[in-house]
Coordinates of C-alpha atoms (C1' of nucleotides) in Angstrom, one line a residue:
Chain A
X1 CA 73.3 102.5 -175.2
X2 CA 73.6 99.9 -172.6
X3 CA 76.6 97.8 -172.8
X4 CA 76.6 93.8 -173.2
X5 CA 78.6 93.7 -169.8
X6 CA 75.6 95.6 -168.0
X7 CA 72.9 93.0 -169.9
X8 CA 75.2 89.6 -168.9
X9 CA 75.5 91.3 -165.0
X10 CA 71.6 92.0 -165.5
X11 CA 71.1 88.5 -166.2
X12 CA 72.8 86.5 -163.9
X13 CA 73.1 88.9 -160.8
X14 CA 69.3 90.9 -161.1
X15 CA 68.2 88.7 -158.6
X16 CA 70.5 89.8 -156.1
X17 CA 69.0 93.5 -156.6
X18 CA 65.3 92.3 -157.7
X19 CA 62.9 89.9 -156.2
X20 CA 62.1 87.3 -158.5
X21 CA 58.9 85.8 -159.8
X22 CA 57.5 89.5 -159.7
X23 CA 57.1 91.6 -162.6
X24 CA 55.2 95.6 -162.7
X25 CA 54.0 96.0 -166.2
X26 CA 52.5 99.5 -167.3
X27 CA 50.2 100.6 -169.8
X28 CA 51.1 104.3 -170.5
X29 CA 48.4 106.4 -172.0
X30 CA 48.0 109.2 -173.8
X31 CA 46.0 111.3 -175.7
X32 CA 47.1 113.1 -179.3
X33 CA 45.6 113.5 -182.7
X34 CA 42.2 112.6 -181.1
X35 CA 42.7 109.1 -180.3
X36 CA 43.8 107.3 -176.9
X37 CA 47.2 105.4 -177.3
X38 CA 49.3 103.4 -175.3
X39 CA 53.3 103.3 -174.9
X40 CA 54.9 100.1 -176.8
X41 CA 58.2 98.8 -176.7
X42 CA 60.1 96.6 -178.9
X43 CA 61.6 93.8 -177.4
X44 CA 64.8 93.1 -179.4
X45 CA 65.4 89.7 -177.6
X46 CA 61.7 88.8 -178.3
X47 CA 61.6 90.7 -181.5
X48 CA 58.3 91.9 -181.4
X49 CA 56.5 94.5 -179.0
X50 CA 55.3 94.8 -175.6
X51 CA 54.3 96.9 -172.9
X52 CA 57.1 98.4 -170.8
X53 CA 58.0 96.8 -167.8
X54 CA 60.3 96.3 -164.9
X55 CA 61.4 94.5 -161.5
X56 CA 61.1 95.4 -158.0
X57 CA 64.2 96.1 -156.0
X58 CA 64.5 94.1 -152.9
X59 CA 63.9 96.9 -150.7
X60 CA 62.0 99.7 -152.6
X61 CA 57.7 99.8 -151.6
X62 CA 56.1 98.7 -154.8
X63 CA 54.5 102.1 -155.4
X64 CA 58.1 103.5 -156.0
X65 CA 58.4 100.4 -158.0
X66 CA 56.0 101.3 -160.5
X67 CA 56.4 104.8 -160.5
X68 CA 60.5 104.7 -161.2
X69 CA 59.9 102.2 -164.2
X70 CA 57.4 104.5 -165.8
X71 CA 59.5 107.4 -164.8
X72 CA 62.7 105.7 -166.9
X73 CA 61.0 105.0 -169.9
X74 CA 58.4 108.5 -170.0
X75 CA 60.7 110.9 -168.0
X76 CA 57.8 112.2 -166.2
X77 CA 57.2 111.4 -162.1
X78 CA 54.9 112.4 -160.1
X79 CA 52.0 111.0 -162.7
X80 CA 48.4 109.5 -162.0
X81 CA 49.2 105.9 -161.6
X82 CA 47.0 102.8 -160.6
X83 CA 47.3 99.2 -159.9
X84 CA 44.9 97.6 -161.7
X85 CA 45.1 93.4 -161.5
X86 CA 47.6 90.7 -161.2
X87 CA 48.2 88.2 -163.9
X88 CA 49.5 85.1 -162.9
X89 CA 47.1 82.6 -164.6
X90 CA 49.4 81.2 -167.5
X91 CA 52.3 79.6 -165.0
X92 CA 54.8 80.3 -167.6
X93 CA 54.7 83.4 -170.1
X94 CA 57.7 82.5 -171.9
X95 CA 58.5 80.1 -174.2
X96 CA 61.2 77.7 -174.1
X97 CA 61.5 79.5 -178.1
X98 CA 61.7 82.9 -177.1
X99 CA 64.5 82.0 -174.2
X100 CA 66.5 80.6 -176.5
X101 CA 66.5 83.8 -179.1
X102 CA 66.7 85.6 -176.4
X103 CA 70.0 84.3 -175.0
X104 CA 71.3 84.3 -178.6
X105 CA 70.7 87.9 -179.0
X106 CA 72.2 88.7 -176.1
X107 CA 75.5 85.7 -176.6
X108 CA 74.6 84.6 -173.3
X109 CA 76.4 81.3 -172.7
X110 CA 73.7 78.3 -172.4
X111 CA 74.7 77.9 -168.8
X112 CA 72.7 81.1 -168.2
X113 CA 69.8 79.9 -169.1
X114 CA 69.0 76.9 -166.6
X115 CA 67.0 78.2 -164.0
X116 CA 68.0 82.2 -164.4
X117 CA 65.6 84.1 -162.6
X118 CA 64.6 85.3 -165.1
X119 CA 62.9 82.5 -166.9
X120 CA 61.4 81.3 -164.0
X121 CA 57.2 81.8 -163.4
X122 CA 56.9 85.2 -162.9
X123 CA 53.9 87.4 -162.1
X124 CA 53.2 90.5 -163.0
X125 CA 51.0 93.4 -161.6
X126 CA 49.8 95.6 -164.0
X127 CA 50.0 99.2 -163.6
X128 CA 48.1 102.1 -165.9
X129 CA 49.5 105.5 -166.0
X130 CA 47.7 108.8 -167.6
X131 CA 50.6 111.3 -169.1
X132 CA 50.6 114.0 -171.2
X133 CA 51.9 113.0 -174.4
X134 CA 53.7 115.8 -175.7
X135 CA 55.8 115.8 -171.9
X136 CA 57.0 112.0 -172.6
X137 CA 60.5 111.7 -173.7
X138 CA 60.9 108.0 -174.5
X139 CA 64.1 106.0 -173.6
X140 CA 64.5 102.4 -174.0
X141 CA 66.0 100.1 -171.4
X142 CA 68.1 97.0 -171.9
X143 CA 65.8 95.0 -173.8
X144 CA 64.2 97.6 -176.2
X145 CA 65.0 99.1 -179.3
X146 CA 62.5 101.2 -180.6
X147 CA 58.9 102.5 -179.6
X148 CA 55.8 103.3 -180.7
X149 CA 52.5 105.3 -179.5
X150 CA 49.8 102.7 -180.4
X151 CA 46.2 103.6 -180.8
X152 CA 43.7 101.5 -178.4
X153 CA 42.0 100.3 -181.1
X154 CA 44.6 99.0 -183.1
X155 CA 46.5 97.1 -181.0
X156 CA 48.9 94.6 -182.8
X157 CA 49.8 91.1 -181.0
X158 CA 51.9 91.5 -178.4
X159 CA 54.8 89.6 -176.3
X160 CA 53.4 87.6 -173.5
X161 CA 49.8 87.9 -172.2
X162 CA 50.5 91.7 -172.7
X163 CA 47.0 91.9 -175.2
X164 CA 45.2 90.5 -172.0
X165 CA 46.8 93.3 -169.6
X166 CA 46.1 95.9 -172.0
X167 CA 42.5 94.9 -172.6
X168 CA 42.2 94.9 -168.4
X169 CA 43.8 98.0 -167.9
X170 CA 41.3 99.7 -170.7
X171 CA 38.0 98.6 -169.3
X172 CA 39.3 99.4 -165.3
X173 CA 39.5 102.7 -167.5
X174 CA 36.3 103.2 -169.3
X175 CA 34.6 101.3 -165.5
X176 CA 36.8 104.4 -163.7
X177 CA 35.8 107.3 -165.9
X178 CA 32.2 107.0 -164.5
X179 CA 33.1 107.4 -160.7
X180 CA 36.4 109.5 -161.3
X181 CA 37.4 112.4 -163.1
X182 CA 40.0 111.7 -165.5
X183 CA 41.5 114.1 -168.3
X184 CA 44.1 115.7 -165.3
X185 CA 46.6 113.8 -166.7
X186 CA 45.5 113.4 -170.3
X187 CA 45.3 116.9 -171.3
X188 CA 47.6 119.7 -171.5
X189 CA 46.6 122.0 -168.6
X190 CA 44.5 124.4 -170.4
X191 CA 41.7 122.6 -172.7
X192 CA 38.7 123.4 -174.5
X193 CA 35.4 121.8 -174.1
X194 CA 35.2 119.8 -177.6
X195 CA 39.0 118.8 -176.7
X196 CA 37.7 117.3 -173.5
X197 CA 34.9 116.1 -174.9
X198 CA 36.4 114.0 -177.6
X199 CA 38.7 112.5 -175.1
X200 CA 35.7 111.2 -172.9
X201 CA 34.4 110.1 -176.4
X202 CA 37.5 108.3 -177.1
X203 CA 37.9 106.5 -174.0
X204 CA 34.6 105.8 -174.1
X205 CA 34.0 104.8 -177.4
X206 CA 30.9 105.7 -178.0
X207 CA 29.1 109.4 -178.5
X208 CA 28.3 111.7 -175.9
X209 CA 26.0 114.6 -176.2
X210 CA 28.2 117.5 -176.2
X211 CA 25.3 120.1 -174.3
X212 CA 25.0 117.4 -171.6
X213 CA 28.7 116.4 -171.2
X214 CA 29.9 120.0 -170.1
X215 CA 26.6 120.7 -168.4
X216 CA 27.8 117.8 -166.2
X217 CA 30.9 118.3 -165.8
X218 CA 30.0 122.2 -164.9
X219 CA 27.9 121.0 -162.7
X220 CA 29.7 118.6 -160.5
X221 CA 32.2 121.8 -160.5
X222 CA 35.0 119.7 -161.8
X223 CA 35.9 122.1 -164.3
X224 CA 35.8 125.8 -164.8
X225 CA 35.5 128.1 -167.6
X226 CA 38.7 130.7 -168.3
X227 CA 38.5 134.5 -170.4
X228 CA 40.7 132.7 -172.6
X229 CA 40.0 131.8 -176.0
X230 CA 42.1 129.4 -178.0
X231 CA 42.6 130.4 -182.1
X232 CA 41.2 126.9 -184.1
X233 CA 41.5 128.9 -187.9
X234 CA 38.7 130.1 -189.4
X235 CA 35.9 129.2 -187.0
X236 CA 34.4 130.1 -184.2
X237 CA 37.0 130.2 -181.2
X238 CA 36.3 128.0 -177.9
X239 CA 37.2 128.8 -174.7
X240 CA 39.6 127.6 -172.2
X241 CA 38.7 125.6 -169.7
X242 CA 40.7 124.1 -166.8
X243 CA 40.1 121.7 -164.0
X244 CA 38.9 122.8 -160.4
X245 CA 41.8 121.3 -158.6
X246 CA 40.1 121.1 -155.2
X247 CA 36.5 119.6 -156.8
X248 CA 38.9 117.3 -159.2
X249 CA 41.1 115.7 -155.9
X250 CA 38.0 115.3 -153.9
X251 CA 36.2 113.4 -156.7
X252 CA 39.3 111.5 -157.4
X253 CA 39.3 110.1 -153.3
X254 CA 35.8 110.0 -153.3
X255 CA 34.7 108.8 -156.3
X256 CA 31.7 109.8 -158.1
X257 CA 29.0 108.5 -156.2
X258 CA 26.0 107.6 -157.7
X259 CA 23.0 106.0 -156.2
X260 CA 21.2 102.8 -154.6
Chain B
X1 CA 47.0 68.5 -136.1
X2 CA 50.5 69.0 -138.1
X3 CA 53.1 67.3 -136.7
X4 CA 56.6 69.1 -135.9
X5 CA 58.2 67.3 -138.8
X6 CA 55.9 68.8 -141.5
X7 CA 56.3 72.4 -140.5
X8 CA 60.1 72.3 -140.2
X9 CA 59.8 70.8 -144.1
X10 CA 57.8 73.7 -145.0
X11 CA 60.2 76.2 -143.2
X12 CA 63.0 74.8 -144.5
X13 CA 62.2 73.5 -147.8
X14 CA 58.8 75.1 -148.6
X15 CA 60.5 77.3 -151.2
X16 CA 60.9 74.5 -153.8
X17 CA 56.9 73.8 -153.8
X18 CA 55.9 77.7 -153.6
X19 CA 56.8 81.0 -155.1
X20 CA 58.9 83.1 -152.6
X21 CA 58.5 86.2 -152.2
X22 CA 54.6 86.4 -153.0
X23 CA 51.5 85.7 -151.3
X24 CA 47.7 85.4 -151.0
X25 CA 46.2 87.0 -147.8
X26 CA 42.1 86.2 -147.9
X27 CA 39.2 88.0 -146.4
X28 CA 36.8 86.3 -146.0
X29 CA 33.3 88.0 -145.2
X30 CA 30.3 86.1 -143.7
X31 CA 26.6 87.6 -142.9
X32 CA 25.6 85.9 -139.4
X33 CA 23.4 87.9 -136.5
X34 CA 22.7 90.6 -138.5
X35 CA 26.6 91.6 -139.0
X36 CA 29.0 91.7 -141.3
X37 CA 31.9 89.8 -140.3
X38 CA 35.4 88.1 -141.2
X39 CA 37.3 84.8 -140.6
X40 CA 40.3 85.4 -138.2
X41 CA 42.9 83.1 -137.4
X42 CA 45.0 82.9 -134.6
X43 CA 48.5 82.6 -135.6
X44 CA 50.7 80.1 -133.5
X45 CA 53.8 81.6 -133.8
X46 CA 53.5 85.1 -133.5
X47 CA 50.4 84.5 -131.0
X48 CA 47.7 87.2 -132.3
X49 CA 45.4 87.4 -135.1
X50 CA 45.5 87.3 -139.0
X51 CA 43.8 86.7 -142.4
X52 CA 44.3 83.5 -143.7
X53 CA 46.8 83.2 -146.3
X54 CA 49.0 81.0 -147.9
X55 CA 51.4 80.8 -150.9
X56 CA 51.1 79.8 -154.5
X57 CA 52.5 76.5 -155.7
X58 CA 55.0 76.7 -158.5
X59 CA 53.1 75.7 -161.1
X60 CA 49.7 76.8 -159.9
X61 CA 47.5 79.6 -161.3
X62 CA 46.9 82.4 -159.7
X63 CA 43.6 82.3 -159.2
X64 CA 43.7 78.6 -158.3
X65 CA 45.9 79.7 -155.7
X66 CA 43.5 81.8 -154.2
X67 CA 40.8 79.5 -154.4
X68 CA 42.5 76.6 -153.2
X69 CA 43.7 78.6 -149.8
X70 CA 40.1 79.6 -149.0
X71 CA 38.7 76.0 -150.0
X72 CA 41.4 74.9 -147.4
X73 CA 40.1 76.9 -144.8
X74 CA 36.1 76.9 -145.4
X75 CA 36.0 73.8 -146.8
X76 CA 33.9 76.0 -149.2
X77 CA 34.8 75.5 -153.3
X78 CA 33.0 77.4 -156.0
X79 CA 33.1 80.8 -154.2
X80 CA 32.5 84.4 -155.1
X81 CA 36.7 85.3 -154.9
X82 CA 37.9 88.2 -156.1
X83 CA 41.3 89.9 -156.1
X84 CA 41.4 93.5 -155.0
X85 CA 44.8 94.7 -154.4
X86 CA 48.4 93.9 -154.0
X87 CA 50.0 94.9 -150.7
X88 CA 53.7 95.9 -150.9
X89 CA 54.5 99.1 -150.0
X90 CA 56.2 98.1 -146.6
X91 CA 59.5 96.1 -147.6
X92 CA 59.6 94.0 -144.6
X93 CA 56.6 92.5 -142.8
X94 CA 58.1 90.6 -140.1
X95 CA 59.9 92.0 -137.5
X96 CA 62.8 90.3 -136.4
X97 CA 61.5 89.7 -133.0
X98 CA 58.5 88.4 -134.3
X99 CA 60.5 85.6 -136.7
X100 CA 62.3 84.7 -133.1
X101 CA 59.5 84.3 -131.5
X102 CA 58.1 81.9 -134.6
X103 CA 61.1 80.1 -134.4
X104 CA 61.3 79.7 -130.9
X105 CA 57.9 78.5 -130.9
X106 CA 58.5 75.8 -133.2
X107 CA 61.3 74.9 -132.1
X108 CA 63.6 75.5 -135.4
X109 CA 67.1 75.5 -135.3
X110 CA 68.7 79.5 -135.0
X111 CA 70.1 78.5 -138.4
X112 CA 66.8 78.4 -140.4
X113 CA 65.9 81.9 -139.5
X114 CA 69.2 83.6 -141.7
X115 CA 68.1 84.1 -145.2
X116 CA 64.8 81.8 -145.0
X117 CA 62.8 82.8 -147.3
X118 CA 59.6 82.3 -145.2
X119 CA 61.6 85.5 -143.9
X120 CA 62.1 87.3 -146.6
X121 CA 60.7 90.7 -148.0
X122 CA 56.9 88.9 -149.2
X123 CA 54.5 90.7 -151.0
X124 CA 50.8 89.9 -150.6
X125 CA 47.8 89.8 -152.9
X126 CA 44.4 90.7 -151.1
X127 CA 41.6 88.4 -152.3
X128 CA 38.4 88.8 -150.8
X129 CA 35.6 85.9 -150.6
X130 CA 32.0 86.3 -150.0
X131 CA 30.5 83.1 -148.5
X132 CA 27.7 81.7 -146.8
X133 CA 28.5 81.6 -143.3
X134 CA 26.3 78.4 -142.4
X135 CA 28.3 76.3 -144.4
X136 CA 31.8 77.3 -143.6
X137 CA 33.7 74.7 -141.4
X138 CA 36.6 76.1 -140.7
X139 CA 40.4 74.1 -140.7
X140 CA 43.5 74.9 -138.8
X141 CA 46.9 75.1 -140.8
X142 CA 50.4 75.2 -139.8
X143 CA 50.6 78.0 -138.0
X144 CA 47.2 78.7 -136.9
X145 CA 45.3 77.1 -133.6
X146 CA 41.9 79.5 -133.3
X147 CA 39.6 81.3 -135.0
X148 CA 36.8 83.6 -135.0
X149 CA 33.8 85.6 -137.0
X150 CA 34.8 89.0 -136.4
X151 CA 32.4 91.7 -136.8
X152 CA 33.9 94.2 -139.7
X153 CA 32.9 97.3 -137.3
X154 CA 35.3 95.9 -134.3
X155 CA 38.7 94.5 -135.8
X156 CA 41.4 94.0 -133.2
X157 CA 45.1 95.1 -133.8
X158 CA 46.1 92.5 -136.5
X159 CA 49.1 91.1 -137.3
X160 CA 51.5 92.5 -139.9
X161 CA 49.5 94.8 -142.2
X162 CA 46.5 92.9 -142.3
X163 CA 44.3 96.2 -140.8
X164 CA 45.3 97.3 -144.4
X165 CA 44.2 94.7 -146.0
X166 CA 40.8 94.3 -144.5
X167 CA 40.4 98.1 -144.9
X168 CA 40.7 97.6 -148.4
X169 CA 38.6 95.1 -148.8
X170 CA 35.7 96.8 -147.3
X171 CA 36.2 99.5 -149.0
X172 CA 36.3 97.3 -152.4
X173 CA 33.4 95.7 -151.3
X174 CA 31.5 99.0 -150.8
X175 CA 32.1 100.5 -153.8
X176 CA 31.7 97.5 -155.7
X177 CA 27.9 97.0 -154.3
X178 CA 26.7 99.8 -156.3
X179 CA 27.8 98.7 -159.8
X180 CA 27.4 94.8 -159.0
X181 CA 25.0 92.4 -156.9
X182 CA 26.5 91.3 -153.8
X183 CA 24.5 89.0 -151.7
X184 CA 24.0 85.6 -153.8
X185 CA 27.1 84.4 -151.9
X186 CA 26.0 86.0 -148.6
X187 CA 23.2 84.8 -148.3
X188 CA 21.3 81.2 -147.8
X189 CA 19.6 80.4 -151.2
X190 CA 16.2 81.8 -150.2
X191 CA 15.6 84.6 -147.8
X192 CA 13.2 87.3 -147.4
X193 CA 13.1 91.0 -148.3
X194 CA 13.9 92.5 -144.5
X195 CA 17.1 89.8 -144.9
X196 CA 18.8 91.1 -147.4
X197 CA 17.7 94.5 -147.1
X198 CA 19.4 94.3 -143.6
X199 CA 22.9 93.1 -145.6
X200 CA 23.1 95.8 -147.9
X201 CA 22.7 98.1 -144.4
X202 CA 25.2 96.5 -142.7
X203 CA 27.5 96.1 -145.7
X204 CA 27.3 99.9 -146.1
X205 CA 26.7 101.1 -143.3
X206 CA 24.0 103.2 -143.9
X207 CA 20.3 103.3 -143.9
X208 CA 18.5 102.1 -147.0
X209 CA 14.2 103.1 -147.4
X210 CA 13.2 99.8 -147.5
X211 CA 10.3 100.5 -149.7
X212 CA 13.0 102.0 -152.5
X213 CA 15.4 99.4 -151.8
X214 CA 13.1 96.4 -153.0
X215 CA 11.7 98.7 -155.5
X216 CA 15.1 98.6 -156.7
X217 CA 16.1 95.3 -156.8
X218 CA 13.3 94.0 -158.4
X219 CA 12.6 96.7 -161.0
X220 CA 16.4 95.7 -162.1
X221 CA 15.3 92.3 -161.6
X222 CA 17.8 90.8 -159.3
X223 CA 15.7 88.6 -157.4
X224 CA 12.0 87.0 -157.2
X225 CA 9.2 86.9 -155.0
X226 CA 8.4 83.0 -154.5
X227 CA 4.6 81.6 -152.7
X228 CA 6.8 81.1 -149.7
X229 CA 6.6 82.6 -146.4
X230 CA 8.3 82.2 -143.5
X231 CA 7.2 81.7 -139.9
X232 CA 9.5 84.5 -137.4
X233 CA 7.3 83.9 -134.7
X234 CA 4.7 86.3 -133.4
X235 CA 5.1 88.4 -136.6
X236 CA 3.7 88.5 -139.9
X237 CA 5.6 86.0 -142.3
X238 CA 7.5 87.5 -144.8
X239 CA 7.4 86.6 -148.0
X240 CA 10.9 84.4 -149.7
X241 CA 12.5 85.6 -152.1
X242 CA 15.3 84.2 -154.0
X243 CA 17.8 85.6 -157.0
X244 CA 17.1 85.3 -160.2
X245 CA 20.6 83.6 -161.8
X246 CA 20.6 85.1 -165.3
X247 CA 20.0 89.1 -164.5
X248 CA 22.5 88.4 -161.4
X249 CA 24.8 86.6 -163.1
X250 CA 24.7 89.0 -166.0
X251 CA 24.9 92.5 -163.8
X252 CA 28.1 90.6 -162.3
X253 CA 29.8 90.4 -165.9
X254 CA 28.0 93.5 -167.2
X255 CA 28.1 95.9 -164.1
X256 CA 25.2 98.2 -162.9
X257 CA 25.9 100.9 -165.0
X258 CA 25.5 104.3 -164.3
X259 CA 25.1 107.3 -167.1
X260 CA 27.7 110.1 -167.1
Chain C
dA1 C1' 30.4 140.6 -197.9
dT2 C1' 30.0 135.8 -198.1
dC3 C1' 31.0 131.2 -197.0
dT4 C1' 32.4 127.3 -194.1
dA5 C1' 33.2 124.8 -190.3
dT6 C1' 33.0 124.9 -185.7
dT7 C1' 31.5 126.4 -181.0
dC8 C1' 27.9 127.6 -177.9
dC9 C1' 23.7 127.5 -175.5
dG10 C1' 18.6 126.3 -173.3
dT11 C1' 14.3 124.0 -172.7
dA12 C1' 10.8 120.4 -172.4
dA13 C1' 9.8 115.5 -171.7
dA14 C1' 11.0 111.3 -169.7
dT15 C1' 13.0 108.9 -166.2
dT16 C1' 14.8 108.1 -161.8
dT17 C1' 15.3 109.0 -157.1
dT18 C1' 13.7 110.5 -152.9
dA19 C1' 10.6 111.1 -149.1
dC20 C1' 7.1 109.5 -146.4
dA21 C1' 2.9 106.6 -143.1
dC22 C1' -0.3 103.2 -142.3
dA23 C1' -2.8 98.8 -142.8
dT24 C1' -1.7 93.8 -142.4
dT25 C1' -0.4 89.8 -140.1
dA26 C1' 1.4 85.6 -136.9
dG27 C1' 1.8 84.1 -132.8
dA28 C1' 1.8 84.8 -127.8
dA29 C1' -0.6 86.2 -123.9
dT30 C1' -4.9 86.8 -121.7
Chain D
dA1 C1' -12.1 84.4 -128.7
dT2 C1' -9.8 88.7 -128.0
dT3 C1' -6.1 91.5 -127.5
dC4 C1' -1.5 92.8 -127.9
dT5 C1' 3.1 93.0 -129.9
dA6 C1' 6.5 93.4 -133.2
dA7 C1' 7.5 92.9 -137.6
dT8 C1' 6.2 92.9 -142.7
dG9 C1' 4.3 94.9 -147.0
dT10 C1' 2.8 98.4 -149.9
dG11 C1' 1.7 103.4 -153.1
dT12 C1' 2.1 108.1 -154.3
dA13 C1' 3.6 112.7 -155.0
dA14 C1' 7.5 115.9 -155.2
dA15 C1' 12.2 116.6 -156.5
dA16 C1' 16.1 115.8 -159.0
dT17 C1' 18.4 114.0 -162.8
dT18 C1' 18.9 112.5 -167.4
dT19 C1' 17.8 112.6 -172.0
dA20 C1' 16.7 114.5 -176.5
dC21 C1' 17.1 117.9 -179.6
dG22 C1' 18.0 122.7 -183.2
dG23 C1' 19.5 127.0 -184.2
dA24 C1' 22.2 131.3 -183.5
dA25 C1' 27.0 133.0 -183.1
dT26 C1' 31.7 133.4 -184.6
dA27 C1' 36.7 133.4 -186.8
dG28 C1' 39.1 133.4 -190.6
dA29 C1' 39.5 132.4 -195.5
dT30 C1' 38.0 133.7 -199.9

DNA sequence: ATCTATTCCGTAAATTTTACACATTAGAAT
DNA sequence: ATTCTAATGTGTAAAATTTACGGAATAGAT
C-alpha cells in the first residue's frame, strides 16, 4: 500500500520529476473466455473507473514512458505497444467536483489545490497494449483500488474522456488487424485454429468463414501448423498451431499490403 | 516584421499564454511541377531549416491548435489536417549551443536562457496538412525569415528531429492512400485524369497502369468525368474531371476497405 | 457401439487485379 | 492543307484472389 506521505509528495512535488500538461493513457487488452477485454482501474479519488495511466519523467524518451506504466500495473515488459492518438480537445478533463473529492480523499490541505500540476490542462496520448492475459499480475498505483478485466462490448462510463480513448484505440485495432498480424500478443504461444479464429472474430465483431480465415493466414505463411494436438473433451482434437516468427515481424514492419 | 519587444515577451513570458512542454510541428505537403513537396522555414535563430510549428494556447483545443498554426502560415483555413504521431523519444531537442546561438541572435539577456521553458525538454505532435499549393501565401513568424517548397525526394539536413518527422509523415501519407482518397486537398477543384494520376505516382513513388488506375477510381466512384476539356497545347485535350463530394467524403470517414 | 459436439478440409463461381498496345487528337510547323 | 509531335483515351484476356458452401472425421462420454 502506498503511504499518504508518498500521495501528498506526489502531489505537490510530481512536477519536479514529471512534465506537466502530459498524460500516457493505455488501453491494455486481452483475450480470455472468448471475448476481448480491456484493463480498468478504479480511481478511489474519482470513485469510479478508468483506464490506467501515468506521467512522463522529465528525462525518460516517451516510449520508455509508456512501456514502464504498463509494465507497473501488468508486470509484463517487453509487450506489443502503440501510440495511437492524442486527446486534447476538451481543455479541461477534470472537474472543479472531482478535484475537490479528490483532495478530500486524499486530506490534502486546500492550498494544494490552486494551480497543482496536477489539475492543470493536461493531454494525454493514448497508448494500446496486446498482453496475454493469464501473464498479467495487476497492481494498483496511488490512485487505484481495485480492477477489473472489462469486455469491449460492455464498457461502463468511465472517468474523463476515457470512453472516447477507448473507442479510438478499438477501431485503430479492428483498421490494424487488416494490414498487420495480430494474435502474437493475444494468445498463449501455442493456439489452435478455432482459438485464433474466434479472436479475429472478436476483434472484429463480425463472422469470418473459418475454411477461408486459416487458408489465409496459411497462406500469407504467418502461421504454421505443429504435430501437436490439444485435448478439448470429447470431440475431435485440433491442432497446434504457432506463429512464423520471421513471416509474423516482417508483416508487422511492413504491413499487409493490399492493392491500388 | 516582429519587432524585438514581442519576441523577448514570448521568450520570456510566452509560458503563461501556451502549454510548456508540448508542441505542434506541421508538414505541410503541396503538389506543384509534377512533385510532391513541403513548406520549409528558415529559422532565424538557429539559421537552417524546419517545419513550421508552434505551441497550443492554454485553453485552446488541440486540434484548433493545429489548425490555427497552419492557417497562420498558409493563410489556408478549412484544411485536410491530420495528426500522425507524437515525437518524444529524444529528451532534449536543443542543444545548448544552439539555445546560445538563438539567444545571441535576439539579443536576450544570458539570464533568460537558465530554466526558460522555450528551453525546456518539449515534446512535439506531428500533424500533416494536404493543401492546394496555388493558394498558399505563406507568413513569416518569430523566428523564421525564408521559406521554400521542398521536393519530399530531396530534404536537406533539418533542424532538431524534423527528418523524423517528415519521414513519418510520408510514410503516414503512403499507407493512408490506399485505405483513403488523398487528392481533394492536392489538387485544384477540377483537373484531368493524367493530373491526378501523376499525384498518386509521385505520392508513392511508384508506377501506376494508367488505364487500371482510372478504372479504379471511377469504378469506386471517387471522381467524375465533366464535358470539359482542356487545351495543353499541341496535344489532345484531356478530358476534366472533378471528385465527387459524397463517395469522397464518405471513403474518408468509412475507409477503403480491404477483405481479410 | 452409439452419440454429440467440434474440427477439418476442397472445389467451383464470382470478383478483382493485372498486363498489355494502338487509335485519337490539338496545335505547331511546314 | 498537310504533316508532325507529343500527349490522351480506351478494351480485353489471363491470372490471382476472394467468396460461398457441405460433409467426413474424430475424441470422449454414455
Amino acid at each position: 500500500m502506498i503511504s499518504q506521505e508518498e500521495v501528498t509528495d506526489f502531489v505537490k512535488n510530481g512536477h519536479q520529476h514529471y512534465l506537466p500538461h502530459i498524460s500516457i493513457d493505455s488501453v491494455i487488452f486481452g483475450y480470455h473466455d472468448q471475448q476481448l477485454k480491456i484493463l480498468l482501474l478504479n480511481w478511489i479519488g474519482y470513485n469510479g473507473w478508468g483506464l490506467p495511466g501515468g506521467f512522463i519523467q522529465r528525462r525518460e524518451p516517451l516510449g520508455q514512458a509508456a512501456n514502464r506504466i504498463v509494465r507497473e500495473r501488468t508486470g509484463l515488459d517487453d509487450l506489443f505497444l502503440q501510440q495511437f492518438y492524442v486527446f486534447g480537445d476538451s481543455p479541461y478533463r477534470l472537474t472543479e467536483r472531482s478535484i475537490r473529492e479528490f483532495t478530500e480523499k486524499f486530506d490534502l490541505a486546500a492550498d494544494v489545490e490552486e494551480g497543482n500540476w496536477l489539475f492543470e490542462r493536461t493531454l494525454s496520448i493514448g497508448y494500446f497494449a496486446l498482453v496475454d492475459y493469464s501473464k498479467v499480475t495487476v497492481t494498483s498505483d496511488f490512485f487505484t483500488d481495485a480492477h477489473q478485466w472489462c469486455d469491449v462490448n460492455n464498457i461502463p462510463d468511465l472517468l474523463f474522456d476515457h470512453n472516447d480513448v477507448v473507442e479510438k484505440a478499438l477501431t485503430t485495432l479492428r483498421q490494424q488487424i487488416y494490414h498487420q498480424p495480430i494474435g502474437y500478443n493475444l494468445l498463449p504461444e501455442k493456439f489452435t485454429l478455432p482459438e485464433i479464429h474466434r479472436l479475429y472474430e472478436t476483434i472484429l465483431g463480425k463472422e469470418l468463414d473459418p475454411r477461408n480465415f486459416s487458408k489465409k493466414l496459411l497462406t500469407l505463411g504467418l502461421i504454421k501448423k505443429l504435430d501437436e494436438q490439444r485435448s478439448i473433451g470429447p470431440h475431435r482434437s485440433p491442432y497446434l498451431y504457432q506463429f512464423e516468427k520471421e513471416a509474423y515481424d516482417f508483416a508487422l514492419r511492413q504491413g499487409i499490403v493490399h492493392t491500388y
